[in-house]
Coordinates of C-alpha atoms in Angstrom, one line a residue:
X11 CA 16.8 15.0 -11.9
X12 CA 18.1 17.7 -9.4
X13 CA 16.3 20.0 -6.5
X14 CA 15.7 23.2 -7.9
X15 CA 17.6 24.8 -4.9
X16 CA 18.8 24.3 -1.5
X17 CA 15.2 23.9 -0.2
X18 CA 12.8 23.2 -3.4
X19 CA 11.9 20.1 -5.5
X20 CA 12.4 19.0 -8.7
X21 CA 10.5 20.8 -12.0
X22 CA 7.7 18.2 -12.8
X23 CA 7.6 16.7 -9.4
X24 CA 4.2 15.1 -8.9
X25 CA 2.5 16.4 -5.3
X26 CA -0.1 13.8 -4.8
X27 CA -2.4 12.1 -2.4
X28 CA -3.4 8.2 -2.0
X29 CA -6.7 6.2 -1.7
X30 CA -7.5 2.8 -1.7
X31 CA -10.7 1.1 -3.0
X32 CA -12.0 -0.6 0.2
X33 CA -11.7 2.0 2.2
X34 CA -13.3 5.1 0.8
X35 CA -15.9 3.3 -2.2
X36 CA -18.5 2.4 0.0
X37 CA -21.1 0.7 -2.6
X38 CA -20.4 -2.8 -1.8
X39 CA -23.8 -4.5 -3.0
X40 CA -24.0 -1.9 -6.1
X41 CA -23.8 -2.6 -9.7
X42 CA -22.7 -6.2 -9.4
X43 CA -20.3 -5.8 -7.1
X44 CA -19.8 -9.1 -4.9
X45 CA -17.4 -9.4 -2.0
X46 CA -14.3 -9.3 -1.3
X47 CA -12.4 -11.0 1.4
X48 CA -12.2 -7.6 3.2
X49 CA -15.9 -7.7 2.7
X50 CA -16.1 -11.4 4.5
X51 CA -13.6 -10.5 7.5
X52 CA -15.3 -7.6 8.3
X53 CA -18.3 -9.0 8.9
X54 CA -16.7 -11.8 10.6
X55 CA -17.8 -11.4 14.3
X56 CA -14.3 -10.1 16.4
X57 CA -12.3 -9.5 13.4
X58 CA -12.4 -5.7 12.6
X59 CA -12.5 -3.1 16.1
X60 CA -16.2 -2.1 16.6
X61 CA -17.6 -4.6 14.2
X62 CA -16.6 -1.7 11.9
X63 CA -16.8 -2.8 7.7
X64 CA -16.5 -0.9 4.1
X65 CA -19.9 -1.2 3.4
X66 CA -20.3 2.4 3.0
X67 CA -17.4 4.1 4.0
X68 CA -16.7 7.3 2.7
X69 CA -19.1 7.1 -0.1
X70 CA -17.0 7.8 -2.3
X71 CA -18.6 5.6 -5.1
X72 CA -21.4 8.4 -5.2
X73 CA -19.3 11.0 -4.1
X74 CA -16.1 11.2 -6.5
X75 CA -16.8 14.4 -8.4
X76 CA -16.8 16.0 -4.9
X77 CA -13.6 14.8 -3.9
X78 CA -12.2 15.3 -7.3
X79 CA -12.6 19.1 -7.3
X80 CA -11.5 19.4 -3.3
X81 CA -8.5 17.6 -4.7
X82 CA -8.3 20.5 -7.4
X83 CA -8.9 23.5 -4.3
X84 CA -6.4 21.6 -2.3
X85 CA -4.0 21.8 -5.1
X86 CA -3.3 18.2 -6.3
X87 CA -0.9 17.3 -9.0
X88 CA -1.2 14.0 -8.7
X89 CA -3.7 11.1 -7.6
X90 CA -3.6 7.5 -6.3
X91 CA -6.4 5.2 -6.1
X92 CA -7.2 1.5 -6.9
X93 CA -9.7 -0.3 -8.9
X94 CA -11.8 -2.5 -6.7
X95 CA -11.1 -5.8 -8.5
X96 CA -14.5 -7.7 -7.4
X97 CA -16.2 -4.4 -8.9
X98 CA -14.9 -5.1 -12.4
X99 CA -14.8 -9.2 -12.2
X100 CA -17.0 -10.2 -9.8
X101 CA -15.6 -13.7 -9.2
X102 CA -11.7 -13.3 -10.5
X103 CA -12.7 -14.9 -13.6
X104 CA -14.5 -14.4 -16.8
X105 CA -15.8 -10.9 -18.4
X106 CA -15.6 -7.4 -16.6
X107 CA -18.8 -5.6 -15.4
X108 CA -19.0 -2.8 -17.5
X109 CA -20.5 -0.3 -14.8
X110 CA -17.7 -1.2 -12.7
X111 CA -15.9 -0.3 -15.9
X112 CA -17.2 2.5 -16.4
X113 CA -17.3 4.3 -12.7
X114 CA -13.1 4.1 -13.0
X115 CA -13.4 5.5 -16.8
X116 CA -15.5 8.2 -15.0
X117 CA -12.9 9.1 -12.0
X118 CA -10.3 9.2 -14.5
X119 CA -11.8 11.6 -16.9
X120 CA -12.9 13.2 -13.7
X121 CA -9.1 13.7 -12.7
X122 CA -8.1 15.0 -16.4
X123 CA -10.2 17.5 -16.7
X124 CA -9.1 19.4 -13.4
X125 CA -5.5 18.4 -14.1
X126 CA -4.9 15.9 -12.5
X127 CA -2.4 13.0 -12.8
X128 CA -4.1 9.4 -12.4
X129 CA -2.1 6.7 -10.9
X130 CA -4.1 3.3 -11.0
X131 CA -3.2 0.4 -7.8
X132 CA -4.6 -2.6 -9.6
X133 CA -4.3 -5.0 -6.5
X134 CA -5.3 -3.3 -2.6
X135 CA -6.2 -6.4 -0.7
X136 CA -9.3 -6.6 -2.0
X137 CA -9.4 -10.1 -3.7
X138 CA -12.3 -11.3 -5.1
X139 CA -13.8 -14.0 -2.5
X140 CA -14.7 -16.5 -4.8
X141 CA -10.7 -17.0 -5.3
X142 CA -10.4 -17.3 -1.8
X143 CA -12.9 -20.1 -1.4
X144 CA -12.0 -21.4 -4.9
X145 CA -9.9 -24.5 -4.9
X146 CA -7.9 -24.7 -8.3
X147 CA -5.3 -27.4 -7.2
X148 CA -7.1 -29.2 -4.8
X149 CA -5.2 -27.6 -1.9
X150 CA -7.3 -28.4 1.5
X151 CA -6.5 -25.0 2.8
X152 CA -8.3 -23.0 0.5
X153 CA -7.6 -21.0 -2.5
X154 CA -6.3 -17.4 -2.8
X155 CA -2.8 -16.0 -2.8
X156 CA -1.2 -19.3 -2.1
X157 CA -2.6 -21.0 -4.8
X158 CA -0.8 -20.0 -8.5
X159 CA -4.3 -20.1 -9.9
X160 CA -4.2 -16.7 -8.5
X161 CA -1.2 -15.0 -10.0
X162 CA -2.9 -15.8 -13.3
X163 CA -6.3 -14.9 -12.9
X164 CA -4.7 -11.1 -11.8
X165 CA -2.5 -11.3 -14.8
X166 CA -6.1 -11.4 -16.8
X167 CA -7.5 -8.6 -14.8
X168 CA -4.9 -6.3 -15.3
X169 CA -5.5 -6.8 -19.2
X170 CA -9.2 -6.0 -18.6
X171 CA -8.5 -3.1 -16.5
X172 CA -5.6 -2.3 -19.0
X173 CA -7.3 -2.5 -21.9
X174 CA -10.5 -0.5 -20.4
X175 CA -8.1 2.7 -19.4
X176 CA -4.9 2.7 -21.0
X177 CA -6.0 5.5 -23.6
X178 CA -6.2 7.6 -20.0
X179 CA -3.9 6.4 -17.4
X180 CA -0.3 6.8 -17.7
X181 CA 0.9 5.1 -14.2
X182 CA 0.4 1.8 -13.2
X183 CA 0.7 -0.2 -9.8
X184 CA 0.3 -3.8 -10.0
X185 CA 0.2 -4.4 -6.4
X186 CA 0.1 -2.7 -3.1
X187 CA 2.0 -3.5 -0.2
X188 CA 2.5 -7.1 -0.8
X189 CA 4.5 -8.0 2.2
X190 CA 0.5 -7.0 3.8
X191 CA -1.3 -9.5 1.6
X192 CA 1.2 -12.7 2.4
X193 CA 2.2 -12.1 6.3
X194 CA -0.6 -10.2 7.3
X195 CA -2.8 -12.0 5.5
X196 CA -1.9 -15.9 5.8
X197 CA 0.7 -14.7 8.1
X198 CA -0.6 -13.7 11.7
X199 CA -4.1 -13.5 10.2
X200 CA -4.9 -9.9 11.4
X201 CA -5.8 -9.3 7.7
X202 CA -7.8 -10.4 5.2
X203 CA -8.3 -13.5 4.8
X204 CA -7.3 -14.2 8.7
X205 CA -5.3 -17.5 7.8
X206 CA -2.5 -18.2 10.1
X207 CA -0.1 -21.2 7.8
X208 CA 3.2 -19.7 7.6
X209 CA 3.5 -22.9 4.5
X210 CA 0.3 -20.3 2.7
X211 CA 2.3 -16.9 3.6
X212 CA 5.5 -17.8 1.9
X213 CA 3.6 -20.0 -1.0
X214 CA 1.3 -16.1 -1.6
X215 CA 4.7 -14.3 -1.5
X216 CA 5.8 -15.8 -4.3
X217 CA 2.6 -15.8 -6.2
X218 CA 2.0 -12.6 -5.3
X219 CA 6.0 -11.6 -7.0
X220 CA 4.4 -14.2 -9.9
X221 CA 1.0 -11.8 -10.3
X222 CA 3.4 -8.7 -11.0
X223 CA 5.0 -10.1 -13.3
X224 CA 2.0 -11.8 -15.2
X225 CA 0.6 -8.4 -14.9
X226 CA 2.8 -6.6 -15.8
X227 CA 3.2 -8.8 -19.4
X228 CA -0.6 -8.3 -19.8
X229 CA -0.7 -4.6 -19.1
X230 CA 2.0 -3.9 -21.2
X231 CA 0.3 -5.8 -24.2
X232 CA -2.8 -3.4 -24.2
X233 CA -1.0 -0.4 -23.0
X234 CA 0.2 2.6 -25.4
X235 CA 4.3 3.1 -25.3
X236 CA 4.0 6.2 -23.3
X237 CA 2.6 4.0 -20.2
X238 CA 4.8 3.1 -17.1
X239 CA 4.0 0.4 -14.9
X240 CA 5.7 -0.4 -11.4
X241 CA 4.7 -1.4 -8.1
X242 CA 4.2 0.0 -4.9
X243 CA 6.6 -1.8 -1.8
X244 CA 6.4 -1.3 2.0
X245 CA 10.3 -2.0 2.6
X246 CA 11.4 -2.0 6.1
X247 CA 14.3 0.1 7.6
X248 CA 15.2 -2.6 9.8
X249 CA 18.1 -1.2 12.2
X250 CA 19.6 -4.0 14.9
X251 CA 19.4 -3.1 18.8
X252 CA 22.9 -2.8 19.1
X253 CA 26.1 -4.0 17.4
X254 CA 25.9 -7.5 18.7
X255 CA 26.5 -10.0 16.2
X256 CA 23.4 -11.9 17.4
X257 CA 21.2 -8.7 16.8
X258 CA 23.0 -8.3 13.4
X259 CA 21.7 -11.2 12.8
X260 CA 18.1 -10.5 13.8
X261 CA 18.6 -7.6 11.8
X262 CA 19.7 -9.9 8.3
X263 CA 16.7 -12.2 9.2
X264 CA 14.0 -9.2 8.9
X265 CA 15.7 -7.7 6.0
X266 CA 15.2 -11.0 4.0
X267 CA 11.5 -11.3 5.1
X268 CA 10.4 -8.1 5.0
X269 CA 12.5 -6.9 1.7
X270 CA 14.9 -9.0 -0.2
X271 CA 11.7 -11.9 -0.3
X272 CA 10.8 -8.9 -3.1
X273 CA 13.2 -7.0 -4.0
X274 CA 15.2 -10.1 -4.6
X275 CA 13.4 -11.4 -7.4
X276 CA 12.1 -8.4 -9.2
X277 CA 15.5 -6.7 -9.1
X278 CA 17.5 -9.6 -9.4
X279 CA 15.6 -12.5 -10.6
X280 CA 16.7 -14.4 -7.3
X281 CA 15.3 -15.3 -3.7
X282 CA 17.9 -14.6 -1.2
X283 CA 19.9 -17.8 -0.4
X284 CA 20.1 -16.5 3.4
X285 CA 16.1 -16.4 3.1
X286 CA 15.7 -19.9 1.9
X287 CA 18.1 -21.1 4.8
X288 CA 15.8 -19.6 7.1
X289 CA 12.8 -21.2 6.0
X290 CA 13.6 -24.6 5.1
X291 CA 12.2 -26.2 7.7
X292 CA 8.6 -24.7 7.0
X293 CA 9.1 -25.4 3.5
X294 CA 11.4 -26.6 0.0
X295 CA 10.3 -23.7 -2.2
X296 CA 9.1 -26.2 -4.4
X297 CA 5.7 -24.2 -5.4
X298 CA 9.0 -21.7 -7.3
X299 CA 8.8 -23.2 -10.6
X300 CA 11.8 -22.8 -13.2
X301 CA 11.0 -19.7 -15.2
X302 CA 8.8 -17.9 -12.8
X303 CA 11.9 -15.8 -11.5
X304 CA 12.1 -14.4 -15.6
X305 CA 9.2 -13.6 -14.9
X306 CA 8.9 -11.9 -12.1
X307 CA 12.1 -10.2 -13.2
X308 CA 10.5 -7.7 -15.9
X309 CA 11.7 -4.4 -16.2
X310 CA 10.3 -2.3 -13.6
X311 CA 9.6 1.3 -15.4
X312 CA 9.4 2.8 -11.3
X313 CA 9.5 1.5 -8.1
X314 CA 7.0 3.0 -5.5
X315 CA 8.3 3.5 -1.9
X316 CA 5.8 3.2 1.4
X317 CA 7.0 3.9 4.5
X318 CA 5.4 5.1 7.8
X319 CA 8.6 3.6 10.4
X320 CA 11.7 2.1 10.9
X321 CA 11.7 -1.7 12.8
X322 CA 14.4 -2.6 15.5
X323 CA 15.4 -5.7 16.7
X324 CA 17.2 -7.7 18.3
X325 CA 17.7 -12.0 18.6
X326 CA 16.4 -13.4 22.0
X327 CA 16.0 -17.3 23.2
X328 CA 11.8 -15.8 24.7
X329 CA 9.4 -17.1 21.4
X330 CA 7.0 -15.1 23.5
X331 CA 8.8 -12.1 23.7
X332 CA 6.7 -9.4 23.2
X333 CA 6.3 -8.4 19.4
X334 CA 6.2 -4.7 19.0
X335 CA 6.6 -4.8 15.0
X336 CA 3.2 -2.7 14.9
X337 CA 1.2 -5.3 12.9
X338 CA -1.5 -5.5 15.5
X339 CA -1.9 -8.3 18.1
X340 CA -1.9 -12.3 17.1
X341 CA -0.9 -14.7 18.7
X342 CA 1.0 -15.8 15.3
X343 CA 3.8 -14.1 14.1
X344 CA 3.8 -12.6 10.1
X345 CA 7.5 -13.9 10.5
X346 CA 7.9 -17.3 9.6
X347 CA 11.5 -19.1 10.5
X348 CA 11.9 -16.0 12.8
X349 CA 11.1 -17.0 16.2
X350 CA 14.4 -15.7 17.8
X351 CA 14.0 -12.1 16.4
X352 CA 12.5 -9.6 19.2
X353 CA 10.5 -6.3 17.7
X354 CA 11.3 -3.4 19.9
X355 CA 9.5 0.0 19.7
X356 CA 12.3 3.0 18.5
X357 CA 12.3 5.8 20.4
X358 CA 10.6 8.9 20.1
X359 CA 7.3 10.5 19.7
X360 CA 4.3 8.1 18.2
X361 CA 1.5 8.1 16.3
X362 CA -2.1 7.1 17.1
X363 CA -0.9 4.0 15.8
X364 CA 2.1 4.3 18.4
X365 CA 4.0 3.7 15.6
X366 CA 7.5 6.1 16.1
X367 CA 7.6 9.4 14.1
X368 CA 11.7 8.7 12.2
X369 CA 11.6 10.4 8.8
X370 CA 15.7 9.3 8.9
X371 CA 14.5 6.0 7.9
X372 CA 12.7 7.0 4.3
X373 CA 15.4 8.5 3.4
X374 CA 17.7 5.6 4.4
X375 CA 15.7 3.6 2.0
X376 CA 15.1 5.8 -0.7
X377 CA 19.2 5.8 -1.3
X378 CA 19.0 2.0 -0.6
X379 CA 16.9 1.4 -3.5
X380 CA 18.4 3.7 -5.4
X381 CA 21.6 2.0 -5.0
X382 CA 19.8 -1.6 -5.6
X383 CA 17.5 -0.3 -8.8
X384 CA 19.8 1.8 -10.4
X385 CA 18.1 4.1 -12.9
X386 CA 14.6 3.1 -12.0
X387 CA 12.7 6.3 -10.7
X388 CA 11.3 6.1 -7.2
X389 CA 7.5 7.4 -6.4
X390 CA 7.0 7.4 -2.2
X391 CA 3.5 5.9 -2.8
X392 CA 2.4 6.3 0.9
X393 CA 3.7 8.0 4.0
X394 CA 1.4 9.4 6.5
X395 CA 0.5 9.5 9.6
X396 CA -2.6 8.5 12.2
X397 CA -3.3 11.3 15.0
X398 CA -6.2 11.8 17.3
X399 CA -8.0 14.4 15.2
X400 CA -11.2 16.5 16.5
X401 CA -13.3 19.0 15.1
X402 CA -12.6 22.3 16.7
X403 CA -16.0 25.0 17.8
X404 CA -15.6 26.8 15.0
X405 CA -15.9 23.7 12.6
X406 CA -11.8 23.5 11.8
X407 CA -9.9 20.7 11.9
X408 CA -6.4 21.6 13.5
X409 CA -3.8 19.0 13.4
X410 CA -0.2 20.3 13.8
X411 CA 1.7 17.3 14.9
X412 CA 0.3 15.9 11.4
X413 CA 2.0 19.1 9.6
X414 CA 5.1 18.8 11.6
X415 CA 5.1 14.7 10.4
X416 CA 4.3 15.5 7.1
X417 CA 7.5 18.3 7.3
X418 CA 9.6 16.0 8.6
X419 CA 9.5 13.5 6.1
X420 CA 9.0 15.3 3.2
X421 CA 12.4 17.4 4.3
X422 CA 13.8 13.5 4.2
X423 CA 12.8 13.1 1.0
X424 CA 14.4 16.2 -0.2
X425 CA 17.7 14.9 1.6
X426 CA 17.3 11.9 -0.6
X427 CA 17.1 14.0 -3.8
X428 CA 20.0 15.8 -3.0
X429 CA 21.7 12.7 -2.4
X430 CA 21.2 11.1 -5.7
X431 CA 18.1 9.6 -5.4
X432 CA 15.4 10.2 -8.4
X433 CA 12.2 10.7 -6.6
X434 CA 10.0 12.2 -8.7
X435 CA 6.9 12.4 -7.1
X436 CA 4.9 11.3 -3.3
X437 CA 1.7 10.5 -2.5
X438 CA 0.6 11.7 0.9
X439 CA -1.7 9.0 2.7
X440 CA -4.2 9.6 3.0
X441 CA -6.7 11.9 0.7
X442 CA -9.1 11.2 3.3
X443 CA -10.1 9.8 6.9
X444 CA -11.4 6.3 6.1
X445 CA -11.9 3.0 6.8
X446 CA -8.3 1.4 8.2
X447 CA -8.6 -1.8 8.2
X448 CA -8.9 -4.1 11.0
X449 CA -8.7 -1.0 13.2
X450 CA -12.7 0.1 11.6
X451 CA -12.9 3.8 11.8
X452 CA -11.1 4.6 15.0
X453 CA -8.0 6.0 12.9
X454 CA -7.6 9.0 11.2
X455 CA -4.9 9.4 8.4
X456 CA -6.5 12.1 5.9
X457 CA -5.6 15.2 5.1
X458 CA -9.4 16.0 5.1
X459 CA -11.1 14.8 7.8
X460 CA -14.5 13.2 7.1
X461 CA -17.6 13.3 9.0
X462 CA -19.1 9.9 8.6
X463 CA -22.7 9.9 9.7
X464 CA -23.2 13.0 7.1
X465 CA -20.4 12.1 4.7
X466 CA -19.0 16.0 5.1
X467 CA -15.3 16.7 4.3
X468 CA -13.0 19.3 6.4
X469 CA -9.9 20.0 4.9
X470 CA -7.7 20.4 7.8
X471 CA -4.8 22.5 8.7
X472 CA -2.4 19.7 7.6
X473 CA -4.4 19.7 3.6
X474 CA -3.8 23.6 3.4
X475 CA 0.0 22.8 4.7
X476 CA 0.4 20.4 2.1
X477 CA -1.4 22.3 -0.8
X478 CA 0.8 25.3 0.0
X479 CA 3.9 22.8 -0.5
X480 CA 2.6 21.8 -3.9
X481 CA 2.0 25.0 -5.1
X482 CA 5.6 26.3 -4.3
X483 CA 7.5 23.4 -4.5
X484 CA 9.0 24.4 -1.5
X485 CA 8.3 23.9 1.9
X486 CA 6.0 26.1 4.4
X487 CA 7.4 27.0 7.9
X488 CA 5.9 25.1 10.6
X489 CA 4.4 26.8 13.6

């Protein structure tokens, strides 16, 4: 797969936007839908900014022919969403709800009529609460990722949500952003479920690697031949300080936490030795039983790529050194076994996230794992950015440091291609403004800025930058 010329994309090259369940559905008492642990942390008092939750969001549950057909305006090749997994099995377990069912079959069919490629995110944070509270082995800690009760109860999912849309959708993610669900999650606690055990983040790491790969058995056993099924990473570019053998250091302790803890084992079938070295005083890896690496290790028909900025360190003898890895505040650290490792901020303009603007670094790892998953194709699942968007007097959204951002890294992913990597599509986060997390509503990532006391959607300059791009396959000047 080559570049067309000097400044255009590949033929077939999907131009797509991103979504995720949680935090556009809205719905979240409707048609036996029962909570999720986003659902239970956001109404925990102090957990989300503003007391903010998904409970309605951007209605999209009502709303999705709408969106559908500004996707089509806006010139969309391509979408990204995930299936709400408490929608379709209320408590992890048992039969699927067949209106939750059937609202996905709807989207779908939705996206094929105006031409539009589905790509369906089985697993975006949203775990079903009764797993969490759920406690299969007896574990005092609770249930959830940490538990291998878990990995298999996904694995049936998929199969349902497999089964239900495989005559329709073609590309398949089994998880999101995994790294998220075990350190963020179990990690620090600034996510869902808020548990801070570094024991539970490193036990749901490996679970989580175990779900993908029960998934992607039972996905593949309902699916038709023509289907592809992968999974969508947020790899680090972790760059040391400075030469230093000590930051080089900090640099190879990252790496293995943030990366190689998954890339290891789906690419290679292996956790790093390095990364159980680090560890070993929080914990044997015993919970690894002997042919969960097999399977973990199935053939990966793409590899989706999420990346927003690079991390730099450096080692330090402070545990209390300020952590500027941009994973909120908490006082505990999504790093286990990494305590002399110090986050500095890279230089250069930020986000409304302060998170630095460095499109260098996708394209550092698009070539990285194009060296380490050699003929797998690469998607960029996400890449975005948060900016301090406002509705101008004559109802327009403007947002040009959001066009140059989205220039900038979609000119790195072109240097990529050019370089060897096979990209063949990304997915621009996000479709739309929405909820983000533990940050409620104060951020805005969309391309299409959304008005949420009346639910109205303004594309904004950055969506009719992008839609150009698509069109031509090329990109527009920026101003």
């Amino acid at each position: 797969m080559s570049p067309s010329g000097p400044a255009g994309f590949p033929p077939g090259f999907l131009w797509g936007a991103a979504t995720a369940a949680y935090q556009i559905e809205g719905a979240a008492q409707e048609d036996g839908r029962t909570p999720s642990i986003w659902d239970t942390f956001s109404r925990t008092p102090g957990k989300v900014l503003g007391g903010d939750t998904g409970d309605v969001a951007c209605d999209h549950y009502h709303r999705f022919r709408d969106d559908v057909r500004l996707m089509a305006e806006l010139g969309l090749g391509a979408y990204r969403f995930s299936v709400s997994w408490p929608r379709v099995q209320p408590t992890g377990r048992g039969p699927a709800v067949q209106r939750g069912l059937d609202f996905y079959r709807a989207l779908v069919d939705e996206l094929l009529e105006h031409g539009i490629t589905p790509m369906a995110t089985l697993y975006h944070w949203d775990l079903p609460q009764d797993l969490e509270t759920a406690f299969p082995s007896g574990s005092s800690a609770g249930g959830g990722w940490p538990e291998r009760d878990t990995a298999e109860r996904f694995a049936e999912y998929a199969g349902i949500v497999g089964e239900a849309l495989g005559d329709r959708v073609e590309l398949w993610s089994t998880l999101n952003e995994p790294w998220c669900s075990a350190f963020l999650g179990y990690g620090s606690g600034v996510h869902a479920p808020g548990r801070t055990d570094d024991v539970a983040a490193l036990r749901a790491a490996h679970h989580l690697n175990l779900g993908h790969g029960l998934a992607t058995r039972a996905l593949r056993a309902v699916l038709p031949a023509r289907a592809r099924v992968g999974i969508a990473l947020n790899p680090s570019a972790v760059r040391p300080l400075t030469d230093a053998p000590a930051d080089r250091d900090a640099q190879r302790r990252i790496d293995a936490l943030a990366n190689r803890i998954f890339s290891g084992p789906l690419l290679k079938g292996a956790y790093p030795a390095d990364l159980l070295a680090d560890t070993a005083h929080i914990t044997d890896w015993s919970f690894v039983r002997s042919d969960d690496l097999a399977t973990i290790k199935n053939p990966l028909d793409f590899l989706g790529i999420n990346y927003y900025a690079p991390a730099v360190v450096s080692a330090t003898s402070d545990p209390t050194a300020p952590r500027a890895d941009g994973h909120n505040s908490s006082s505990h650290s999504p790093w286990p076994g990494a305590d002399s490792v110090a986050f500095h901020r890279a230089p250069g303009e930020l986000t409304a996230m302060e998170w630095p603007v460095d499109p260098t670094g996708l394209t550092d790892l698009l070539l990285q794992y194009t060296a380490e998953a050699p003929g797998v194709p690469l998607f960029v699942t996400e890449n975005g950015a948060a900016f301090d968007d406002r509705v101008g007097e004559d109802g327009s959204v403007h947002d040009p440091d959001r066009v140059r951002y989205l220039h900038g890294h979609l000119s790195a992913v072109h240097a990529a291609i050019r370089q060897g990597a096979d990209v063949r599509g990304y997915f621009l986060w996000s479709l739309l403004d929405n909820f983000e997390w533990a940050y409620g509503y104060s951020k805005r990532f969309g391309a299409v800025y959304v008005d949420y006391e009346t639910q109205a959607r303004t594309p904004k300059t950055s969506a009719r930058w992008y839609a150009e791009a698509a069109r031509r396959g090329v990109l527009p000047p920026v101003d």
